[in-house]
PDB file of C-alpha atoms in Angstrom:
ATOM      1  CA  MET A   1      25.299  -3.291 -22.955  1.00 82.00           C
ATOM      2  CA  SER A   2      21.686  -3.779 -22.592  1.00 93.00           C
ATOM      3  CA  LEU A   3      19.743  -6.303 -21.148  1.00 98.00           C
ATOM      4  CA  ARG A   4      15.999  -7.707 -22.136  1.00 98.00           C
ATOM      5  CA  LEU A   5      14.308  -7.506 -18.560  1.00 98.00           C
ATOM      6  CA  ILE A   6      12.059  -8.427 -16.613  1.00 98.00           C
ATOM      7  CA  PHE A   7      10.786  -6.517 -13.571  1.00 98.00           C
ATOM      8  CA  MET A   8       8.690  -7.739 -10.350  1.00 98.00           C
ATOM      9  CA  GLY A   9       8.399  -4.798  -7.174  1.00 98.00           C
ATOM     10  CA  THR A  10       5.595  -3.966  -6.202  1.00 97.00           C
ATOM     11  CA  PRO A  11       5.971  -1.226  -2.966  1.00 97.00           C
ATOM     12  CA  ASP A  12       7.563   1.762  -2.823  1.00 97.00           C
ATOM     13  CA  PHE A  13      11.325   0.684  -1.665  1.00 98.00           C
ATOM     14  CA  ALA A  14      11.477  -1.017  -5.451  1.00 98.00           C
ATOM     15  CA  VAL A  15       9.963   1.899  -7.605  1.00 98.00           C
ATOM     16  CA  PRO A  16      13.787   3.547  -7.832  1.00 98.00           C
ATOM     17  CA  THR A  17      15.221   0.520  -8.950  1.00 98.00           C
ATOM     18  CA  LEU A  18      13.022   0.377 -11.931  1.00 98.00           C
ATOM     19  CA  LEU A  19      13.452   4.048 -12.156  1.00 98.00           C
ATOM     20  CA  GLU A  20      17.559   2.958 -12.562  1.00 98.00           C
ATOM     21  CA  LEU A  21      17.385   0.042 -14.990  1.00 98.00           C
ATOM     22  CA  VAL A  22      15.388   1.834 -17.281  1.00 98.00           C
ATOM     23  CA  ALA A  23      17.282   5.657 -16.963  1.00 98.00           C
ATOM     24  CA  HIS A  24      20.910   3.162 -17.844  1.00 97.00           C
ATOM     25  CA  GLY A  25      19.267   2.295 -21.004  1.00 97.00           C
ATOM     26  CA  HIS A  26      17.832  -1.086 -20.453  1.00 98.00           C
ATOM     27  CA  GLU A  27      15.140  -2.637 -22.224  1.00 98.00           C
ATOM     28  CA  VAL A  28      12.029  -3.735 -19.277  1.00 98.00           C
ATOM     29  CA  VAL A  29       9.491  -5.298 -21.505  1.00 98.00           C
ATOM     30  CA  ALA A  30       6.717  -6.031 -18.513  1.00 98.00           C
ATOM     31  CA  VAL A  31       6.456  -5.298 -15.347  1.00 98.00           C
ATOM     32  CA  TYR A  32       5.015  -7.539 -12.676  1.00 98.00           C
ATOM     33  CA  THR A  33       3.269  -6.561  -9.621  1.00 98.00           C
ATOM     34  CA  ARG A  34       0.309  -7.315  -7.298  1.00 97.00           C
ATOM     35  CA  ALA A  35      -3.034  -7.156  -8.253  1.00 94.00           C
ATOM     36  CA  PRO A  36      -4.612  -3.322  -7.314  1.00 92.00           C
ATOM     37  CA  LYS A  37      -6.041  -2.977  -3.676  1.00 89.00           C
ATOM     38  CA  PRO A  38      -8.967  -1.128  -2.149  1.00 86.00           C
ATOM     39  CA  ALA A  39      -8.083   1.931  -0.197  1.00 81.00           C
ATOM     40  CA  GLY A  40      -8.312   5.406   0.431  1.00 77.00           C
ATOM     41  CA  ARG A  41     -12.229   6.934   2.018  1.00 77.00           C
ATOM     42  CA  GLY A  42     -13.788   5.360  -0.634  1.00 81.00           C
ATOM     43  CA  MET A  43     -12.394   2.007  -0.829  1.00 82.00           C
ATOM     44  CA  LYS A  44     -11.149   2.389  -4.591  1.00 88.00           C
ATOM     45  CA  LEU A  45      -9.268   0.601  -6.524  1.00 89.00           C
ATOM     46  CA  GLN A  46      -5.010   1.783  -6.081  1.00 93.00           C
ATOM     47  CA  PRO A  47      -2.898   0.275  -8.103  1.00 95.00           C
ATOM     48  CA  THR A  48       0.777  -0.424  -6.539  1.00 97.00           C
ATOM     49  CA  PRO A  49       3.455   2.151  -6.388  1.00 97.00           C
ATOM     50  CA  VAL A  50       5.207   0.360  -8.693  1.00 98.00           C
ATOM     51  CA  GLU A  51       2.549  -0.244 -11.790  1.00 98.00           C
ATOM     52  CA  GLN A  52       2.436   4.086 -10.969  1.00 98.00           C
ATOM     53  CA  GLU A  53       5.638   4.723 -12.435  1.00 98.00           C
ATOM     54  CA  ALA A  54       5.493   1.621 -15.366  1.00 98.00           C
ATOM     55  CA  ARG A  55       2.114   2.844 -16.682  1.00 98.00           C
ATOM     56  CA  ARG A  56       3.949   6.384 -16.915  1.00 97.00           C
ATOM     57  CA  LEU A  57       6.949   4.906 -18.484  1.00 97.00           C
ATOM     58  CA  GLY A  58       4.382   3.375 -21.301  1.00 98.00           C
ATOM     59  CA  ILE A  59       5.777  -0.262 -20.101  1.00 98.00           C
ATOM     60  CA  PRO A  60       3.199  -3.266 -20.413  1.00 98.00           C
ATOM     61  CA  VAL A  61       1.676  -4.216 -16.913  1.00 98.00           C
ATOM     62  CA  LEU A  62       0.486  -7.455 -14.988  1.00 98.00           C
ATOM     63  CA  THR A  63      -0.811  -8.229 -12.196  1.00 97.00           C
ATOM     64  CA  PRO A  64      -1.267 -12.326 -12.345  1.00 97.00           C
ATOM     65  CA  THR A  65      -2.695 -13.909  -8.560  1.00 95.00           C
ATOM     66  CA  THR A  66      -0.706 -16.642  -9.524  1.00 95.00           C
ATOM     67  CA  LEU A  67       2.829 -17.890 -11.957  1.00 97.00           C
ATOM     68  CA  LYS A  68       2.150 -21.595 -11.160  1.00 96.00           C
ATOM     69  CA  THR A  69      -0.095 -22.383 -14.081  1.00 96.00           C
ATOM     70  CA  PRO A  70       1.229 -23.336 -17.249  1.00 97.00           C
ATOM     71  CA  GLU A  71      -0.529 -20.306 -18.841  1.00 97.00           C
ATOM     72  CA  ALA A  72       1.383 -17.800 -17.287  1.00 97.00           C
ATOM     73  CA  LEU A  73       4.664 -19.725 -17.499  1.00 97.00           C
ATOM     74  CA  ASP A  74       3.945 -18.926 -21.677  1.00 97.00           C
ATOM     75  CA  GLU A  75       3.580 -15.696 -21.047  1.00 97.00           C
ATOM     76  CA  PHE A  76       6.379 -15.384 -18.848  1.00 98.00           C
ATOM     77  CA  ARG A  77       8.441 -17.262 -21.421  1.00 98.00           C
ATOM     78  CA  ALA A  78       6.919 -14.463 -24.384  1.00 98.00           C
ATOM     79  CA  HIS A  79       8.574 -11.918 -22.932  1.00 98.00           C
ATOM     80  CA  HIS A  80      11.878 -13.652 -24.606  1.00 98.00           C
ATOM     81  CA  ALA A  81      13.329 -12.048 -21.095  1.00 98.00           C
ATOM     82  CA  ASP A  82      17.698 -12.255 -20.789  1.00 98.00           C
ATOM     83  CA  ALA A  83      16.949 -11.556 -16.894  1.00 98.00           C
ATOM     84  CA  ALA A  84      14.427 -10.846 -14.131  1.00 98.00           C
ATOM     85  CA  VAL A  85      15.317  -8.367 -11.758  1.00 98.00           C
ATOM     86  CA  VAL A  86      12.600  -8.578  -8.450  1.00 98.00           C
ATOM     87  CA  VAL A  87      12.118  -6.610  -6.306  1.00 98.00           C
ATOM     88  CA  ALA A  88       9.627  -6.958  -2.289  1.00 97.00           C
ATOM     89  CA  TYR A  89       6.946  -8.318  -5.301  1.00 97.00           C
ATOM     90  CA  GLY A  90       5.233 -10.107  -2.434  1.00 93.00           C
ATOM     91  CA  MET A  91       4.844 -13.902  -4.701  1.00 94.00           C
ATOM     92  CA  ILE A  92       6.768 -16.636  -4.533  1.00 93.00           C
ATOM     93  CA  LEU A  93       8.536 -17.862  -8.029  1.00 97.00           C
ATOM     94  CA  PRO A  94       8.322 -21.309  -8.768  1.00 97.00           C
ATOM     95  CA  GLN A  95      11.106 -22.946 -10.021  1.00 98.00           C
ATOM     96  CA  ALA A  96      10.461 -23.016 -13.839  1.00 98.00           C
ATOM     97  CA  ILE A  97       9.985 -19.068 -13.825  1.00 98.00           C
ATOM     98  CA  LEU A  98      13.324 -18.698 -12.261  1.00 98.00           C
ATOM     99  CA  ASP A  99      14.438 -21.104 -14.565  1.00 98.00           C
ATOM    100  CA  ALA A 100      13.208 -18.757 -17.656  1.00 98.00           C
ATOM    101  CA  PRO A 101      14.985 -16.360 -18.230  1.00 98.00           C
ATOM    102  CA  PRO A 102      18.919 -17.944 -19.929  1.00 98.00           C
ATOM    103  CA  LEU A 103      20.398 -15.267 -17.690  1.00 98.00           C
ATOM    104  CA  GLY A 104      18.301 -15.830 -14.469  1.00 98.00           C
ATOM    105  CA  CYS A 105      16.006 -14.108 -11.657  1.00 98.00           C
ATOM    106  CA  PHE A 106      17.868 -12.068  -9.640  1.00 98.00           C
ATOM    107  CA  ASN A 107      16.471 -10.238  -6.091  1.00 98.00           C
ATOM    108  CA  LEU A 108      17.479  -7.217  -4.304  1.00 98.00           C
ATOM    109  CA  HIS A 109      17.152  -8.040  -0.511  1.00 98.00           C
ATOM    110  CA  ALA A 110      17.700  -6.175   1.432  1.00 98.00           C
ATOM    111  CA  SER A 111      19.886  -7.325   4.112  1.00 98.00           C
ATOM    112  CA  LEU A 112      23.442  -8.320   4.777  1.00 97.00           C
ATOM    113  CA  LEU A 113      22.439 -12.455   3.604  1.00 97.00           C
ATOM    114  CA  PRO A 114      22.543 -15.366   5.687  1.00 97.00           C
ATOM    115  CA  ARG A 115      21.119 -12.720   7.849  1.00 97.00           C
ATOM    116  CA  TRP A 116      17.841 -11.755   7.825  1.00 98.00           C
ATOM    117  CA  ARG A 117      16.030 -14.058   5.455  1.00 97.00           C
ATOM    118  CA  GLY A 118      13.056 -13.872   4.818  1.00 95.00           C
ATOM    119  CA  ALA A 119       9.118 -10.601   4.681  1.00 93.00           C
ATOM    120  CA  ALA A 120      11.224  -8.459   7.638  1.00 96.00           C
ATOM    121  CA  PRO A 121      14.674  -7.871   7.235  1.00 97.00           C
ATOM    122  CA  ILE A 122      14.263  -3.867   7.586  1.00 98.00           C
ATOM    123  CA  ASN A 123      12.429  -3.923  10.244  1.00 98.00           C
ATOM    124  CA  ARG A 124      14.215  -7.066  12.323  1.00 98.00           C
ATOM    125  CA  ALA A 125      17.412  -5.488  12.139  1.00 98.00           C
ATOM    126  CA  ILE A 126      16.447  -2.238  13.746  1.00 98.00           C
ATOM    127  CA  MET A 127      14.414  -4.328  16.349  1.00 98.00           C
ATOM    128  CA  ALA A 128      17.135  -6.540  17.043  1.00 98.00           C
ATOM    129  CA  GLY A 129      19.679  -4.133  17.756  1.00 97.00           C
ATOM    130  CA  ASP A 130      22.665  -4.153  14.703  1.00 98.00           C
ATOM    131  CA  ALA A 131      24.664  -1.798  14.208  1.00 98.00           C
ATOM    132  CA  GLU A 132      24.495  -2.461   9.996  1.00 98.00           C
ATOM    133  CA  SER A 133      22.950  -3.100   7.230  1.00 98.00           C
ATOM    134  CA  GLY A 134      22.736  -3.531   3.612  1.00 98.00           C
ATOM    135  CA  VAL A 135      21.276  -4.581   0.563  1.00 98.00           C
ATOM    136  CA  MET A 136      22.177  -7.840  -1.927  1.00 98.00           C
ATOM    137  CA  VAL A 137      22.012  -8.180  -5.228  1.00 98.00           C
ATOM    138  CA  MET A 138      21.305 -12.279  -5.391  1.00 98.00           C
ATOM    139  CA  LYS A 139      20.809 -14.624  -7.804  1.00 98.00           C
ATOM    140  CA  MET A 140      17.382 -16.370  -6.987  1.00 98.00           C
ATOM    141  CA  ASP A 141      17.162 -20.048  -6.510  1.00 96.00           C
ATOM    142  CA  ILE A 142      13.392 -22.139  -5.220  1.00 95.00           C
ATOM    143  CA  GLY A 143      14.824 -21.308  -1.292  1.00 94.00           C
ATOM    144  CA  LEU A 144      13.865 -18.272   0.917  1.00 93.00           C
ATOM    145  CA  ASP A 145      16.196 -16.014  -0.505  1.00 96.00           C
ATOM    146  CA  THR A 146      19.127 -19.189  -0.191  1.00 96.00           C
ATOM    147  CA  GLY A 147      20.717 -18.412  -3.719  1.00 97.00           C
ATOM    148  CA  ASP A 148      24.126 -16.717  -4.587  1.00 98.00           C
ATOM    149  CA  VAL A 149      25.030 -13.615  -4.274  1.00 98.00           C
ATOM    150  CA  ALA A 150      26.281 -10.684  -6.479  1.00 97.00           C
ATOM    151  CA  MET A 151      27.374  -7.809  -4.940  1.00 96.00           C
ATOM    152  CA  ALA A 152      26.801  -5.897  -1.581  1.00 97.00           C
ATOM    153  CA  GLU A 153      26.708  -2.727  -0.438  1.00 98.00           C
ATOM    154  CA  ARG A 154      26.621  -1.667   3.832  1.00 97.00           C
ATOM    155  CA  LEU A 155      25.309   1.000   6.378  1.00 97.00           C
ATOM    156  CA  ALA A 156      24.948   1.823   9.336  1.00 98.00           C
ATOM    157  CA  ILE A 157      21.909   1.456  11.647  1.00 98.00           C
ATOM    158  CA  THR A 158      22.353   4.489  14.061  1.00 97.00           C
ATOM    159  CA  ASP A 159      19.940   5.001  17.200  1.00 97.00           C
ATOM    160  CA  THR A 160      18.139   7.730  15.805  1.00 97.00           C
ATOM    161  CA  MET A 161      16.652   5.357  12.718  1.00 98.00           C
ATOM    162  CA  THR A 162      13.423   3.964  12.059  1.00 98.00           C
ATOM    163  CA  ALA A 163      12.305   1.748  10.168  1.00 98.00           C
ATOM    164  CA  ALA A 164      11.074   3.749   7.705  1.00 98.00           C
ATOM    165  CA  ASP A 165      14.897   6.068   7.779  1.00 98.00           C
ATOM    166  CA  LEU A 166      16.774   2.557   6.663  1.00 98.00           C
ATOM    167  CA  HIS A 167      14.276   2.415   4.319  1.00 98.00           C
ATOM    168  CA  ASP A 168      14.649   5.220   2.905  1.00 98.00           C
ATOM    169  CA  ALA A 169      18.297   5.372   2.574  1.00 98.00           C
ATOM    170  CA  LEU A 170      18.266   1.416   1.449  1.00 98.00           C
ATOM    171  CA  ALA A 171      15.533   1.697  -1.341  1.00 98.00           C
ATOM    172  CA  PRO A 172      18.878   4.336  -3.701  1.00 98.00           C
ATOM    173  CA  LEU A 173      21.020   1.841  -2.137  1.00 98.00           C
ATOM    174  CA  GLY A 174      19.672  -1.021  -3.820  1.00 98.00           C
ATOM    175  CA  ALA A 175      19.381   0.247  -7.537  1.00 98.00           C
ATOM    176  CA  ASP A 176      22.719   1.754  -7.989  1.00 98.00           C
ATOM    177  CA  LEU A 177      23.897  -2.071  -6.730  1.00 98.00           C
ATOM    178  CA  MET A 178      21.338  -3.598  -9.007  1.00 98.00           C
ATOM    179  CA  VAL A 179      22.179  -1.533 -12.188  1.00 98.00           C
ATOM    180  CA  ARG A 180      25.820  -2.868 -10.822  1.00 98.00           C
ATOM    181  CA  ALA A 181      24.817  -5.859 -10.843  1.00 98.00           C
ATOM    182  CA  MET A 182      22.926  -6.129 -14.013  1.00 98.00           C
ATOM    183  CA  GLY A 183      25.878  -4.677 -16.091  1.00 97.00           C
ATOM    184  CA  GLY A 184      28.563  -6.357 -14.975  1.00 97.00           C
ATOM    185  CA  LEU A 185      25.844  -9.384 -16.341  1.00 98.00           C
ATOM    186  CA  ALA A 186      25.148  -8.248 -20.130  1.00 97.00           C
ATOM    187  CA  ARG A 187      29.532  -8.305 -19.644  1.00 96.00           C
ATOM    188  CA  GLY A 188      29.364 -11.962 -18.190  1.00 95.00           C
ATOM    189  CA  GLY A 189      31.343 -10.397 -15.566  1.00 93.00           C
ATOM    190  CA  LEU A 190      28.790 -11.144 -12.396  1.00 97.00           C
ATOM    191  CA  GLN A 191      30.764 -12.579 -10.059  1.00 96.00           C
ATOM    192  CA  LEU A 192      28.578 -15.578  -7.571  1.00 97.00           C
ATOM    193  CA  GLN A 193      29.799 -16.294  -4.262  1.00 97.00           C
ATOM    194  CA  LYS A 194      27.144 -19.091  -2.211  1.00 97.00           C
ATOM    195  CA  GLN A 195      26.339 -17.860   1.243  1.00 96.00           C
ATOM    196  CA  SER A 196      27.775 -18.688   4.644  1.00 93.00           C
ATOM    197  CA  GLU A 197      25.567 -21.892   6.717  1.00 91.00           C
ATOM    198  CA  ASP A 198      27.037 -19.712   9.722  1.00 94.00           C
ATOM    199  CA  GLY A 199      24.823 -16.135  10.950  1.00 94.00           C
ATOM    200  CA  VAL A 200      21.981 -17.373   9.221  1.00 96.00           C
ATOM    201  CA  THR A 201      18.633 -15.984  10.900  1.00 97.00           C
ATOM    202  CA  TYR A 202      15.081 -15.064   9.875  1.00 96.00           C
ATOM    203  CA  ALA A 203      13.180 -11.599   9.866  1.00 97.00           C
ATOM    204  CA  ALA A 204       9.350 -13.002  10.161  1.00 95.00           C
ATOM    205  CA  LYS A 205       6.420 -10.766   9.188  1.00 94.00           C
ATOM    206  CA  ILE A 206       5.691  -8.343  12.362  1.00 95.00           C
ATOM    207  CA  GLU A 207       2.644  -9.147  14.333  1.00 93.00           C
ATOM    208  CA  LYS A 208       0.357  -7.095  15.569  1.00 89.00           C
ATOM    209  CA  ALA A 209       0.732  -8.807  18.896  1.00 90.00           C
ATOM    210  CA  GLU A 210       4.078  -7.775  18.933  1.00 95.00           C
ATOM    211  CA  ALA A 211       4.060  -3.990  19.131  1.00 97.00           C
ATOM    212  CA  ARG A 212       2.719  -3.561  22.579  1.00 97.00           C
ATOM    213  CA  ILE A 213       5.771  -1.519  24.049  1.00 98.00           C
ATOM    214  CA  ASP A 214       7.771  -3.644  27.117  1.00 98.00           C
ATOM    215  CA  TRP A 215       8.934  -0.865  29.286  1.00 98.00           C
ATOM    216  CA  THR A 216      10.932  -3.305  32.021  1.00 97.00           C
ATOM    217  CA  ARG A 217      13.519  -3.714  29.124  1.00 98.00           C
ATOM    218  CA  PRO A 218      16.624  -1.951  28.965  1.00 98.00           C
ATOM    219  CA  ALA A 219      16.239   1.815  27.729  1.00 98.00           C
ATOM    220  CA  ARG A 220      18.159   1.062  24.474  1.00 98.00           C
ATOM    221  CA  GLU A 221      15.703  -2.074  23.151  1.00 98.00           C
ATOM    222  CA  VAL A 222      13.044  -0.420  23.777  1.00 98.00           C
ATOM    223  CA  LEU A 223      14.111   2.680  21.774  1.00 98.00           C
ATOM    224  CA  ARG A 224      15.427  -0.077  18.828  1.00 98.00           C
ATOM    225  CA  HIS A 225      11.746  -1.544  19.517  1.00 98.00           C
ATOM    226  CA  ILE A 226      10.299   1.549  18.944  1.00 98.00           C
ATOM    227  CA  HIS A 227      12.044   2.653  16.043  1.00 98.00           C
ATOM    228  CA  GLY A 228      11.805  -0.598  14.482  1.00 98.00           C
ATOM    229  CA  LEU A 229       7.783  -0.554  13.931  1.00 98.00           C
ATOM    230  CA  SER A 230       8.010   3.112  13.322  1.00 98.00           C
ATOM    231  CA  PRO A 231       5.569   4.043  11.203  1.00 96.00           C
ATOM    232  CA  PHE A 232       4.094   1.234  10.260  1.00 94.00           C
ATOM    233  CA  PRO A 233       2.414  -1.189  12.243  1.00 95.00           C
ATOM    234  CA  GLY A 234       3.667   1.188  15.354  1.00 97.00           C
ATOM    235  CA  ALA A 235       4.893   0.300  18.819  1.00 98.00           C
ATOM    236  CA  TRP A 236       2.420   0.867  21.314  1.00 97.00           C
ATOM    237  CA  CYS A 237       1.441   1.527  25.015  1.00 97.00           C
ATOM    238  CA  GLU A 238      -0.919   3.110  26.520  1.00 94.00           C
ATOM    239  CA  LEU A 239      -2.079   5.977  28.929  1.00 89.00           C
ATOM    240  CA  PRO A 240      -4.132   5.492  32.061  1.00 86.00           C
ATOM    241  CA  ALA A 241      -7.639   7.479  31.676  1.00 78.00           C
ATOM    242  CA  GLU A 242     -10.856   8.484  33.520  1.00 74.00           C
ATOM    243  CA  ALA A 243     -13.040   6.885  30.861  1.00 77.00           C
ATOM    244  CA  GLU A 244     -11.059   4.146  29.372  1.00 83.00           C
ATOM    245  CA  PRO A 245      -7.331   3.963  28.652  1.00 87.00           C
ATOM    246  CA  VAL A 246      -6.179   6.124  25.749  1.00 88.00           C
ATOM    247  CA  ARG A 247      -3.781   4.082  23.175  1.00 93.00           C
ATOM    248  CA  LEU A 248      -0.760   6.361  21.537  1.00 95.00           C
ATOM    249  CA  LYS A 249       1.850   5.113  19.068  1.00 97.00           C
ATOM    250  CA  ILE A 250       5.586   6.068  20.159  1.00 98.00           C
ATOM    251  CA  LEU A 251       6.775   6.458  16.396  1.00 98.00           C
ATOM    252  CA  ARG A 252      10.245   8.343  17.809  1.00 98.00           C
ATOM    253  CA  CYS A 253      12.905   8.609  20.615  1.00 98.00           C
ATOM    254  CA  GLU A 254      15.304   8.986  22.222  1.00 98.00           C
ATOM    255  CA  LEU A 255      18.185   7.342  25.040  1.00 98.00           C
ATOM    256  CA  VAL A 256      17.863   9.884  28.331  1.00 97.00           C
ATOM    257  CA  ASN A 257      19.337   9.857  31.569  1.00 96.00           C
ATOM    258  CA  GLY A 258      16.948   8.475  34.582  1.00 94.00           C
ATOM    259  CA  SER A 259      15.318   6.178  36.740  1.00 93.00           C
ATOM    260  CA  GLY A 260      12.018   4.738  38.491  1.00 95.00           C
ATOM    261  CA  ALA A 261       9.138   2.207  37.882  1.00 96.00           C
ATOM    262  CA  PRO A 262       9.282   0.844  34.007  1.00 97.00           C
ATOM    263  CA  GLY A 263       6.630   2.762  32.777  1.00 97.00           C
ATOM    264  CA  ASP A 264       7.137   6.388  35.023  1.00 96.00           C
ATOM    265  CA  VAL A 265       6.835   9.600  32.928  1.00 95.00           C
ATOM    266  CA  LEU A 266       9.746  11.466  34.804  1.00 96.00           C
ATOM    267  CA  ASP A 267       9.596  14.353  34.179  1.00 94.00           C
ATOM    268  CA  ASP A 268       6.804  17.080  32.028  1.00 90.00           C
ATOM    269  CA  ASN A 269       8.853  16.459  27.984  1.00 93.00           C
ATOM    270  CA  LEU A 270       8.153  12.591  28.005  1.00 95.00           C
ATOM    271  CA  ALA A 271      11.076  10.761  29.854  1.00 97.00           C
ATOM    272  CA  ILE A 272      10.104   7.738  30.953  1.00 97.00           C
ATOM    273  CA  ALA A 273      11.426   5.229  32.931  1.00 98.00           C
ATOM    274  CA  CYS A 274      12.455   1.847  31.251  1.00 98.00           C
ATOM    275  CA  GLY A 275      14.322  -1.679  32.826  1.00 97.00           C
ATOM    276  CA  ASP A 276      17.204   0.490  33.051  1.00 96.00           C
ATOM    277  CA  ARG A 277      17.756   4.387  32.301  1.00 97.00           C
ATOM    278  CA  ALA A 278      15.282   6.175  30.436  1.00 98.00           C
ATOM    279  CA  ILE A 279      13.545   7.334  26.768  1.00 98.00           C
ATOM    280  CA  ARG A 280      12.152  10.438  25.898  1.00 98.00           C
ATOM    281  CA  ILE A 281       9.708  10.707  23.157  1.00 98.00           C
ATOM    282  CA  ILE A 282      10.066  12.784  19.895  1.00 98.00           C
ATOM    283  CA  GLU A 283       7.198  11.884  18.064  1.00 98.00           C
ATOM    284  CA  LEU A 284       4.083  10.129  18.612  1.00 97.00           C
ATOM    285  CA  GLN A 285       0.862   9.011  17.366  1.00 96.00           C
ATOM    286  CA  ARG A 286      -2.977   8.976  19.245  1.00 92.00           C
ATOM    287  CA  ALA A 287      -5.445   6.184  18.197  1.00 86.00           C
ATOM    288  CA  GLY A 288      -7.354   8.025  15.363  1.00 87.00           C
ATOM    289  CA  LYS A 289      -5.038  11.403  15.473  1.00 91.00           C
ATOM    290  CA  ALA A 290      -2.287  12.481  12.812  1.00 95.00           C
ATOM    291  CA  PRO A 291       1.687  11.631  13.793  1.00 96.00           C
ATOM    292  CA  MET A 292       2.672  14.997  16.625  1.00 96.00           C
ATOM    293  CA  LYS A 293       5.563  16.335  17.682  1.00 97.00           C
ATOM    294  CA  ALA A 294       6.032  15.701  21.473  1.00 95.00           C
ATOM    295  CA  ALA A 295       5.716  18.916  21.694  1.00 93.00           C
ATOM    296  CA  GLU A 296       2.495  19.696  20.279  1.00 94.00           C
ATOM    297  CA  PHE A 297       0.838  16.946  21.979  1.00 93.00           C
ATOM    298  CA  LEU A 298       1.956  17.992  25.456  1.00 92.00           C
ATOM    299  CA  ARG A 299      -0.066  21.232  24.317  1.00 90.00           C
ATOM    300  CA  GLY A 300      -2.960  19.824  24.918  1.00 85.00           C
ATOM    301  CA  THR A 301      -2.358  16.555  27.192  1.00 85.00           C
ATOM    302  CA  ALA A 302      -0.661  17.236  30.555  1.00 80.00           C
ATOM    303  CA  LEU A 303       1.206  14.189  31.202  1.00 84.00           C
ATOM    304  CA  LYS A 304       3.909  14.437  33.810  1.00 85.00           C
ATOM    305  CA  PRO A 305       4.912  13.261  37.252  1.00 89.00           C
ATOM    306  CA  PRO A 306       3.026  10.495  38.934  1.00 90.00           C
ATOM    307  CA  ALA A 307       1.864   9.502  35.824  1.00 88.00           C
ATOM    308  CA  ARG A 308       2.119   6.475  34.254  1.00 93.00           C
ATOM    309  CA  LEU A 309       2.204   4.592  31.024  1.00 95.00           C
ATOM    310  CA  ASN A 310       1.273   0.857  30.725  1.00 91.00           C
TER     311      ASN A 310
END
């Protein structure tokens, strides 16, 4: 059985879900996404990843700046959709929109609710040292990720995972989960369960001010901080230089044994002392340059004891 659906999403993370819904025979009658933004050297208007895929599939695309007007509600209702699927759309859905589809609006959220409600669940799970993450399909209500949960899939977080790695693992997992949820909804067999009131945490938007590396923290916390912000906005430190400090974004690292004053370069292979133990830098990026492996960086920059990163 298939459903008549409205799809609402914006970034790369949402694209696999759109593609899987179409591939499994659901009729996506309209795609809502954010309006194109200037990007690149020429600052040309760049459509969102979801818009690009929707147009390739021949699905009508809408980019309203608000959903709170009577006109927006009338336009939404005019699609006569059974349900709406929402994946990282980036706009608040007012109650009237949530109530419009007879079967409801369903959100794919990249955390194990009620942990990490909010804007940056992938980053926050890694930064907090969580052992696992996952995806959940939730029937939306007016609260912030407070709706009843239909289905979930879990995924272990290892110390080697960056935010990009976890994002890329969860996106297809979530797409498969949403397809199964919509199948259950079409058959009338989708079961919903209220979220627990225990263990609620909020994944606040990442602020640039929190991206600087604090070498006084234990090495594993430093590693999780670096990986949770990789590749964007990128955890950073400064390399002292004669003219002015050079900013380095650290994109990937590993735990190693070693000790010294926090920030000390311990060897000629980019082992850096932390408050407890050390990390070894695997990939980094100088300001204004492309990301590079540590070996490539060291060919152009002599960085060895007794240097220190600030």
